[in-house]
Amino acid sequence: ERYGPIRVAGRKVFLPEPVVPAVGEARGDREWIFDLAKRLGLGADFWDGNVEASFDWQLEPLKLKAAELKKQPKGVDIPAGAPTPASNNPGFSTPSRKFELTSGILQKYGVDPLPVYKEPVESPVSAPDLAKKFPLVLNSGSREPMFVHSRHRNNPRLRELEPDPKVDINPKDAAARGIKQGDDVILEGPRGNVKAKANLTELAMPGVVHIYHGWVQADINVVTGRNFDPISGFPSFKSELCEVRKA
């Protein structure tokens, strides 16, 4: 129902075209994002709302235009580039220009240049009192192949493949809690809780549970804290403490 995004396969570039007309007021991601940018006064950074102009910008290194690509449904061959000329500044893109076993960039900012393990802010080791109430480690964020982020869960055929949000839990942990396959369960942490179906699997190691992202019915972000990694800023998607009980 939209043109794009530009795709590359092998040495061909494609601009996918709509298969069906857009339904109702549905619009492509770029269209509404660009419109929002214009309303925020950022239109100049988003090609003044011109989606095709943004495709032209992407295609500029290939000296192609989106209008030309639309006429080639089988794609356009990407020419092999010229050999990369020898650099006047040889080496790697590191401060020392050498292959670094320690990070010169991290060292510059006062961070340990070698990987060092540090216990999460909330874990059975670093927060034993909290772990008495929430003894399981929560791993979240994995994708399910039939969905894209939070999309497609209103598609009946795809929901036949995965009808409900689920929590993967080791059979030993489930047995200790009186939980059986397919039971409605509550996954709760210090900040909130979600409801899902129990999926007993040996793929979840004892002491760890796993929940998938993207479900409106089980938005794991209400459980996730704000214990961001001090270097990367990454949220604690893999190290929250939680408990699972029958609903």
PDB file of C-alpha atoms in Angstrom:
ATOM      1  CA  GLU A   1       0.000   0.000   0.000  1.00  0.00           C
ATOM      2  CA  ARG A   2       3.036   2.308  -0.298  1.00  0.00           C
ATOM      3  CA  TYR A   3       6.234   2.874  -2.255  1.00  0.00           C
ATOM      4  CA  GLY A   4       9.464   1.892  -0.555  1.00  0.00           C
ATOM      5  CA  PRO A   5      11.505   1.534   1.442  1.00  0.00           C
ATOM      6  CA  ILE A   6      14.399   1.071  -0.946  1.00  0.00           C
ATOM      7  CA  ARG A   7      15.731  -2.477  -0.817  1.00  0.00           C
ATOM      8  CA  VAL A   8      19.020  -3.992  -1.896  1.00  0.00           C
ATOM      9  CA  ALA A   9      19.404  -7.672  -2.817  1.00  0.00           C
ATOM     10  CA  GLY A  10      22.732  -8.889  -4.103  1.00  0.00           C
ATOM     11  CA  ARG A  11      23.871  -6.249  -6.561  1.00  0.00           C
ATOM     12  CA  LYS A  12      20.388  -4.972  -7.378  1.00  0.00           C
ATOM     13  CA  VAL A  13      18.417  -2.105  -5.880  1.00  0.00           C
ATOM     14  CA  PHE A  14      14.601  -2.054  -5.822  1.00  0.00           C
ATOM     15  CA  LEU A  15      11.850   0.389  -4.951  1.00  0.00           C
ATOM     16  CA  PRO A  16       8.881  -1.799  -3.928  1.00  0.00           C
ATOM     17  CA  GLU A  17       5.571  -0.504  -5.233  1.00  0.00           C
ATOM     18  CA  PRO A  18       2.074  -0.733  -3.732  1.00  0.00           C
ATOM     19  CA  VAL A  19       0.195  -3.989  -4.246  1.00  0.00           C
ATOM     20  CA  VAL A  20      -3.132  -2.609  -3.004  1.00  0.00           C
ATOM     21  CA  PRO A  21      -4.411   0.942  -2.437  1.00  0.00           C
ATOM     22  CA  ALA A  22      -4.058   2.320   1.081  1.00  0.00           C
ATOM     23  CA  VAL A  23      -7.151   1.674   3.207  1.00  0.00           C
ATOM     24  CA  GLY A  24      -8.957   4.674   4.668  1.00  0.00           C
ATOM     25  CA  GLU A  25      -6.516   7.209   6.099  1.00  0.00           C
ATOM     26  CA  ALA A  26      -3.583   4.758   6.230  1.00  0.00           C
ATOM     27  CA  ARG A  27      -0.267   6.309   5.210  1.00  0.00           C
ATOM     28  CA  GLY A  28       3.309   5.125   4.950  1.00  0.00           C
ATOM     29  CA  ASP A  29       5.731   5.691   7.810  1.00  0.00           C
ATOM     30  CA  ARG A  30       7.709   8.340   5.959  1.00  0.00           C
ATOM     31  CA  GLU A  31       4.601  10.344   5.099  1.00  0.00           C
ATOM     32  CA  TRP A  32       3.375  10.857   8.636  1.00  0.00           C
ATOM     33  CA  ILE A  33       6.879  11.212  10.084  1.00  0.00           C
ATOM     34  CA  PHE A  34       7.694  13.906   7.523  1.00  0.00           C
ATOM     35  CA  ASP A  35       4.390  15.686   8.232  1.00  0.00           C
ATOM     36  CA  LEU A  36       5.119  15.615  11.950  1.00  0.00           C
ATOM     37  CA  ALA A  37       8.594  17.029  11.304  1.00  0.00           C
ATOM     38  CA  LYS A  38       7.076  19.923   9.340  1.00  0.00           C
ATOM     39  CA  ARG A  39       4.660  20.720  12.180  1.00  0.00           C
ATOM     40  CA  LEU A  40       7.609  20.758  14.579  1.00  0.00           C
ATOM     41  CA  GLY A  41       9.458  23.211  12.354  1.00  0.00           C
ATOM     42  CA  LEU A  42      11.938  20.594  11.143  1.00  0.00           C
ATOM     43  CA  GLY A  43      10.659  20.315   7.580  1.00  0.00           C
ATOM     44  CA  ALA A  44      13.959  21.407   6.048  1.00  0.00           C
ATOM     45  CA  ASP A  45      15.637  18.343   7.562  1.00  0.00           C
ATOM     46  CA  PHE A  46      12.971  16.064   6.075  1.00  0.00           C
ATOM     47  CA  TRP A  47      12.930  17.207   2.450  1.00  0.00           C
ATOM     48  CA  ASP A  48       9.991  19.537   3.206  1.00  0.00           C
ATOM     49  CA  GLY A  49       7.729  16.502   3.392  1.00  0.00           C
ATOM     50  CA  ASN A  50       8.657  15.185  -0.063  1.00  0.00           C
ATOM     51  CA  VAL A  51       8.998  11.410   0.301  1.00  0.00           C
ATOM     52  CA  GLU A  52      10.244  10.885  -3.242  1.00  0.00           C
ATOM     53  CA  ALA A  53      12.971  13.481  -2.663  1.00  0.00           C
ATOM     54  CA  SER A  54      14.164  11.407   0.297  1.00  0.00           C
ATOM     55  CA  PHE A  55      14.424   8.365  -1.973  1.00  0.00           C
ATOM     56  CA  ASP A  56      16.384  10.460  -4.479  1.00  0.00           C
ATOM     57  CA  TRP A  57      18.797  11.412  -1.687  1.00  0.00           C
ATOM     58  CA  GLN A  58      19.309   7.742  -0.789  1.00  0.00           C
ATOM     59  CA  LEU A  59      19.915   6.856  -4.426  1.00  0.00           C
ATOM     60  CA  GLU A  60      22.289   9.756  -5.087  1.00  0.00           C
ATOM     61  CA  PRO A  61      25.491   7.642  -4.768  1.00  0.00           C
ATOM     62  CA  LEU A  62      24.151   5.428  -7.582  1.00  0.00           C
ATOM     63  CA  LYS A  63      23.217   8.442  -9.718  1.00  0.00           C
ATOM     64  CA  LEU A  64      19.625   7.174  -9.785  1.00  0.00           C
ATOM     65  CA  LYS A  65      16.256   8.812  -9.233  1.00  0.00           C
ATOM     66  CA  ALA A  66      13.225   7.232  -7.597  1.00  0.00           C
ATOM     67  CA  ALA A  67      11.164   7.952 -10.722  1.00  0.00           C
ATOM     68  CA  GLU A  68      13.588   5.854 -12.798  1.00  0.00           C
ATOM     69  CA  LEU A  69      13.585   3.038 -10.255  1.00  0.00           C
ATOM     70  CA  LYS A  70       9.773   2.889 -10.252  1.00  0.00           C
ATOM     71  CA  LYS A  71       9.926   1.996 -13.952  1.00  0.00           C
ATOM     72  CA  GLN A  72      12.189  -1.000 -13.233  1.00  0.00           C
ATOM     73  CA  PRO A  73      10.165  -3.532 -11.167  1.00  0.00           C
ATOM     74  CA  LYS A  74      12.961  -6.100 -11.533  1.00  0.00           C
ATOM     75  CA  GLY A  75      15.435  -3.683 -10.017  1.00  0.00           C
ATOM     76  CA  VAL A  76      18.522  -1.901 -11.300  1.00  0.00           C
ATOM     77  CA  ASP A  77      22.027  -3.362 -11.226  1.00  0.00           C
ATOM     78  CA  ILE A  78      24.441  -1.658  -8.865  1.00  0.00           C
ATOM     79  CA  PRO A  79      27.706  -1.096 -10.721  1.00  0.00           C
ATOM     80  CA  ALA A  80      30.865  -2.417  -9.132  1.00  0.00           C
ATOM     81  CA  GLY A  81      32.748   0.462  -7.569  1.00  0.00           C
ATOM     82  CA  ALA A  82      36.271   1.518  -8.416  1.00  0.00           C
ATOM     83  CA  PRO A  83      39.041   0.050  -6.245  1.00  0.00           C
ATOM     84  CA  THR A  84      39.502   1.983  -3.028  1.00  0.00           C
ATOM     85  CA  PRO A  85      42.562   4.216  -3.434  1.00  0.00           C
ATOM     86  CA  ALA A  86      45.451   3.868  -1.018  1.00  0.00           C
ATOM     87  CA  SER A  87      44.942   6.159   1.967  1.00  0.00           C
ATOM     88  CA  ASN A  88      47.345   8.895   2.988  1.00  0.00           C
ATOM     89  CA  ASN A  89      46.491   7.953   6.570  1.00  0.00           C
ATOM     90  CA  PRO A  90      46.658   4.141   6.640  1.00  0.00           C
ATOM     91  CA  GLY A  91      45.358   2.054   9.490  1.00  0.00           C
ATOM     92  CA  PHE A  92      42.125   1.454  11.355  1.00  0.00           C
ATOM     93  CA  SER A  93      39.598   4.083  12.416  1.00  0.00           C
ATOM     94  CA  THR A  94      40.886   4.116  15.996  1.00  0.00           C
ATOM     95  CA  PRO A  95      42.735   6.892  17.849  1.00  0.00           C
ATOM     96  CA  SER A  96      46.022   4.994  17.451  1.00  0.00           C
ATOM     97  CA  ARG A  97      45.245   3.936  13.858  1.00  0.00           C
ATOM     98  CA  LYS A  98      46.126   0.422  15.040  1.00  0.00           C
ATOM     99  CA  PHE A  99      44.002  -2.629  15.764  1.00  0.00           C
ATOM    100  CA  GLU A 100      43.285  -1.972  19.428  1.00  0.00           C
ATOM    101  CA  LEU A 101      42.841  -4.726  22.002  1.00  0.00           C
ATOM    102  CA  THR A 102      41.832  -1.992  24.423  1.00  0.00           C
ATOM    103  CA  SER A 103      39.528   0.870  23.452  1.00  0.00           C
ATOM    104  CA  GLY A 104      41.299   4.189  23.103  1.00  0.00           C
ATOM    105  CA  ILE A 105      37.936   5.915  22.716  1.00  0.00           C
ATOM    106  CA  LEU A 106      36.591   4.574  26.022  1.00  0.00           C
ATOM    107  CA  GLN A 107      39.880   5.393  27.730  1.00  0.00           C
ATOM    108  CA  LYS A 108      39.601   8.977  26.514  1.00  0.00           C
ATOM    109  CA  TYR A 109      36.339   9.320  28.452  1.00  0.00           C
ATOM    110  CA  GLY A 110      37.675   7.746  31.623  1.00  0.00           C
ATOM    111  CA  VAL A 111      35.997   4.385  31.061  1.00  0.00           C
ATOM    112  CA  ASP A 112      37.826   1.085  31.536  1.00  0.00           C
ATOM    113  CA  PRO A 113      39.221   0.291  28.064  1.00  0.00           C
ATOM    114  CA  LEU A 114      38.866  -3.468  28.648  1.00  0.00           C
ATOM    115  CA  PRO A 115      35.533  -5.283  29.061  1.00  0.00           C
ATOM    116  CA  VAL A 116      34.755  -5.698  32.757  1.00  0.00           C
ATOM    117  CA  TYR A 117      31.801  -7.584  34.194  1.00  0.00           C
ATOM    118  CA  LYS A 118      29.654  -5.543  36.558  1.00  0.00           C
ATOM    119  CA  GLU A 119      26.601  -6.922  38.280  1.00  0.00           C
ATOM    120  CA  PRO A 120      23.299  -5.289  37.154  1.00  0.00           C
ATOM    121  CA  VAL A 121      21.792  -2.691  39.478  1.00  0.00           C
ATOM    122  CA  GLU A 122      19.017  -5.126  40.370  1.00  0.00           C
ATOM    123  CA  SER A 123      20.039  -8.779  40.450  1.00  0.00           C
ATOM    124  CA  PRO A 124      19.938 -11.666  42.930  1.00  0.00           C
ATOM    125  CA  VAL A 125      23.535 -10.748  43.843  1.00  0.00           C
ATOM    126  CA  SER A 126      23.373  -6.935  43.944  1.00  0.00           C
ATOM    127  CA  ALA A 127      19.856  -6.672  45.406  1.00  0.00           C
ATOM    128  CA  PRO A 128      19.312  -9.811  47.541  1.00  0.00           C
ATOM    129  CA  ASP A 129      16.500  -8.258  49.589  1.00  0.00           C
ATOM    130  CA  LEU A 130      14.559  -7.371  46.429  1.00  0.00           C
ATOM    131  CA  ALA A 131      15.288 -10.835  45.021  1.00  0.00           C
ATOM    132  CA  LYS A 132      13.499 -12.452  47.960  1.00  0.00           C
ATOM    133  CA  LYS A 133      10.235 -11.060  46.588  1.00  0.00           C
ATOM    134  CA  PHE A 134      11.215 -11.188  42.903  1.00  0.00           C
ATOM    135  CA  PRO A 135      13.576 -14.174  42.553  1.00  0.00           C
ATOM    136  CA  LEU A 136      13.456 -14.631  38.771  1.00  0.00           C
ATOM    137  CA  VAL A 137      15.599 -12.793  36.225  1.00  0.00           C
ATOM    138  CA  LEU A 138      13.551 -11.345  33.352  1.00  0.00           C
ATOM    139  CA  ASN A 139      14.847 -11.511  29.792  1.00  0.00           C
ATOM    140  CA  SER A 140      12.739  -9.440  27.379  1.00  0.00           C
ATOM    141  CA  GLY A 141      12.779  -8.009  23.880  1.00  0.00           C
ATOM    142  CA  SER A 142      12.972 -11.005  21.531  1.00  0.00           C
ATOM    143  CA  ARG A 143      10.979 -10.936  18.294  1.00  0.00           C
ATOM    144  CA  GLU A 144       8.431 -13.391  16.955  1.00  0.00           C
ATOM    145  CA  PRO A 145       8.807 -14.114  13.218  1.00  0.00           C
ATOM    146  CA  MET A 146       5.138 -13.613  12.325  1.00  0.00           C
ATOM    147  CA  PHE A 147       5.042 -10.045  13.710  1.00  0.00           C
ATOM    148  CA  VAL A 148       6.991  -6.827  13.117  1.00  0.00           C
ATOM    149  CA  HIS A 149       7.496  -4.893  16.350  1.00  0.00           C
ATOM    150  CA  SER A 150       3.927  -4.192  17.547  1.00  0.00           C
ATOM    151  CA  ARG A 151       2.383  -4.641  14.094  1.00  0.00           C
ATOM    152  CA  HIS A 152       0.272  -7.438  12.573  1.00  0.00           C
ATOM    153  CA  ARG A 153      -1.254  -8.643  15.834  1.00  0.00           C
ATOM    154  CA  ASN A 154      -4.669  -7.639  14.469  1.00  0.00           C
ATOM    155  CA  ASN A 155      -4.207 -10.076  11.560  1.00  0.00           C
ATOM    156  CA  PRO A 156      -6.401 -13.133  12.329  1.00  0.00           C
ATOM    157  CA  ARG A 157      -4.259 -15.549  10.308  1.00  0.00           C
ATOM    158  CA  LEU A 158      -1.067 -14.520  12.077  1.00  0.00           C
ATOM    159  CA  ARG A 159      -2.788 -14.631  15.449  1.00  0.00           C
ATOM    160  CA  GLU A 160      -3.635 -18.268  14.731  1.00  0.00           C
ATOM    161  CA  LEU A 161       0.124 -18.890  14.841  1.00  0.00           C
ATOM    162  CA  GLU A 162       0.595 -16.960  18.085  1.00  0.00           C
ATOM    163  CA  PRO A 163      -2.764 -16.073  19.662  1.00  0.00           C
ATOM    164  CA  ASP A 164      -1.533 -14.704  23.001  1.00  0.00           C
ATOM    165  CA  PRO A 165       1.497 -13.134  24.637  1.00  0.00           C
ATOM    166  CA  LYS A 166       3.510 -15.801  26.412  1.00  0.00           C
ATOM    167  CA  VAL A 167       6.092 -16.137  29.154  1.00  0.00           C
ATOM    168  CA  ASP A 168       8.762 -18.787  28.638  1.00  0.00           C
ATOM    169  CA  ILE A 169       9.496 -20.455  31.981  1.00  0.00           C
ATOM    170  CA  ASN A 170      11.554 -23.502  32.897  1.00  0.00           C
ATOM    171  CA  PRO A 171       9.417 -26.525  33.889  1.00  0.00           C
ATOM    172  CA  LYS A 172      11.153 -26.704  37.297  1.00  0.00           C
ATOM    173  CA  ASP A 173      10.290 -23.070  38.085  1.00  0.00           C
ATOM    174  CA  ALA A 174       6.753 -23.627  36.813  1.00  0.00           C
ATOM    175  CA  ALA A 175       6.251 -26.740  38.955  1.00  0.00           C
ATOM    176  CA  ALA A 176       7.443 -24.889  42.055  1.00  0.00           C
ATOM    177  CA  ARG A 177       4.693 -22.330  41.414  1.00  0.00           C
ATOM    178  CA  GLY A 178       1.931 -24.755  40.455  1.00  0.00           C
ATOM    179  CA  ILE A 179       1.960 -23.475  36.871  1.00  0.00           C
ATOM    180  CA  LYS A 180       1.047 -25.705  33.918  1.00  0.00           C
ATOM    181  CA  GLN A 181       1.414 -25.231  30.162  1.00  0.00           C
ATOM    182  CA  GLY A 182      -1.016 -22.597  28.843  1.00  0.00           C
ATOM    183  CA  ASP A 183      -2.011 -21.262  32.269  1.00  0.00           C
ATOM    184  CA  ASP A 184      -2.803 -17.567  32.566  1.00  0.00           C
ATOM    185  CA  VAL A 185      -0.008 -16.054  34.633  1.00  0.00           C
ATOM    186  CA  ILE A 186       0.952 -12.671  36.035  1.00  0.00           C
ATOM    187  CA  LEU A 187       4.539 -11.560  35.540  1.00  0.00           C
ATOM    188  CA  GLU A 188       5.248  -8.849  38.081  1.00  0.00           C
ATOM    189  CA  GLY A 189       8.209  -6.764  39.111  1.00  0.00           C
ATOM    190  CA  PRO A 190       8.859  -3.866  41.486  1.00  0.00           C
ATOM    191  CA  ARG A 191       7.273  -1.396  39.040  1.00  0.00           C
ATOM    192  CA  GLY A 192       4.336  -3.171  37.412  1.00  0.00           C
ATOM    193  CA  ASN A 193       2.897  -6.367  35.994  1.00  0.00           C
ATOM    194  CA  VAL A 194       1.567  -7.949  32.806  1.00  0.00           C
ATOM    195  CA  LYS A 195      -0.660 -10.930  32.065  1.00  0.00           C
ATOM    196  CA  ALA A 196       0.358 -13.675  29.632  1.00  0.00           C
ATOM    197  CA  LYS A 197       0.198 -17.409  28.945  1.00  0.00           C
ATOM    198  CA  ALA A 198       2.762 -19.753  30.481  1.00  0.00           C
ATOM    199  CA  ASN A 199       4.986 -21.596  28.002  1.00  0.00           C
ATOM    200  CA  LEU A 200       6.986 -24.323  29.735  1.00  0.00           C
ATOM    201  CA  THR A 201      10.285 -24.875  27.951  1.00  0.00           C
ATOM    202  CA  GLU A 202      13.790 -26.083  28.712  1.00  0.00           C
ATOM    203  CA  LEU A 203      15.012 -23.196  26.548  1.00  0.00           C
ATOM    204  CA  ALA A 204      14.442 -20.986  29.587  1.00  0.00           C
ATOM    205  CA  MET A 205      17.155 -21.791  32.087  1.00  0.00           C
ATOM    206  CA  PRO A 206      16.098 -22.241  35.716  1.00  0.00           C
ATOM    207  CA  GLY A 207      15.786 -18.912  37.489  1.00  0.00           C
ATOM    208  CA  VAL A 208      15.209 -16.996  34.242  1.00  0.00           C
ATOM    209  CA  VAL A 209      11.956 -16.191  32.427  1.00  0.00           C
ATOM    210  CA  HIS A 210      11.530 -14.719  28.995  1.00  0.00           C
ATOM    211  CA  ILE A 211       8.791 -12.583  27.455  1.00  0.00           C
ATOM    212  CA  TYR A 212       8.442 -11.274  23.893  1.00  0.00           C
ATOM    213  CA  HIS A 213       8.079  -7.634  22.939  1.00  0.00           C
ATOM    214  CA  GLY A 214       5.413  -5.789  20.982  1.00  0.00           C
ATOM    215  CA  TRP A 215       2.212  -6.990  22.665  1.00  0.00           C
ATOM    216  CA  VAL A 216      -0.314  -4.317  23.626  1.00  0.00           C
ATOM    217  CA  GLN A 217      -1.890  -6.873  25.957  1.00  0.00           C
ATOM    218  CA  ALA A 218       1.431  -7.447  27.741  1.00  0.00           C
ATOM    219  CA  ASP A 219       3.552  -4.310  27.414  1.00  0.00           C
ATOM    220  CA  ILE A 220       6.727  -5.346  29.189  1.00  0.00           C
ATOM    221  CA  ASN A 221       7.846  -1.710  29.386  1.00  0.00           C
ATOM    222  CA  VAL A 222       5.551  -1.276  32.400  1.00  0.00           C
ATOM    223  CA  VAL A 223       7.796  -3.766  34.213  1.00  0.00           C
ATOM    224  CA  THR A 224      11.144  -2.549  32.878  1.00  0.00           C
ATOM    225  CA  GLY A 225      12.997  -0.080  35.090  1.00  0.00           C
ATOM    226  CA  ARG A 226      15.190   2.874  34.216  1.00  0.00           C
ATOM    227  CA  ASN A 227      18.516   1.381  35.227  1.00  0.00           C
ATOM    228  CA  PHE A 228      20.319   2.463  32.061  1.00  0.00           C
ATOM    229  CA  ASP A 229      23.824   1.266  31.263  1.00  0.00           C
ATOM    230  CA  PRO A 230      26.133   4.182  32.178  1.00  0.00           C
ATOM    231  CA  ILE A 231      28.224   3.803  29.014  1.00  0.00           C
ATOM    232  CA  SER A 232      25.805   2.832  26.240  1.00  0.00           C
ATOM    233  CA  GLY A 233      22.533   4.031  27.786  1.00  0.00           C
ATOM    234  CA  PHE A 234      20.953   0.635  27.053  1.00  0.00           C
ATOM    235  CA  PRO A 235      17.884  -0.215  29.194  1.00  0.00           C
ATOM    236  CA  SER A 236      17.847  -3.215  31.522  1.00  0.00           C
ATOM    237  CA  PHE A 237      15.886  -5.473  29.151  1.00  0.00           C
ATOM    238  CA  LYS A 238      17.894  -8.549  30.157  1.00  0.00           C
ATOM    239  CA  SER A 239      18.388  -8.104  33.886  1.00  0.00           C
ATOM    240  CA  GLU A 240      15.144  -7.129  35.617  1.00  0.00           C
ATOM    241  CA  LEU A 241      13.983  -9.025  38.681  1.00  0.00           C
ATOM    242  CA  CYS A 242      10.475 -10.463  38.591  1.00  0.00           C
ATOM    243  CA  GLU A 243       8.133 -13.156  39.838  1.00  0.00           C
ATOM    244  CA  VAL A 244       5.574 -15.235  37.944  1.00  0.00           C
ATOM    245  CA  ARG A 245       2.374 -16.519  39.548  1.00  0.00           C
ATOM    246  CA  LYS A 246      -0.899 -18.030  38.378  1.00  0.00           C
ATOM    247  CA  ALA A 247      -3.480 -15.396  37.454  1.00  0.00           C
TER     248      ALA A 247
END
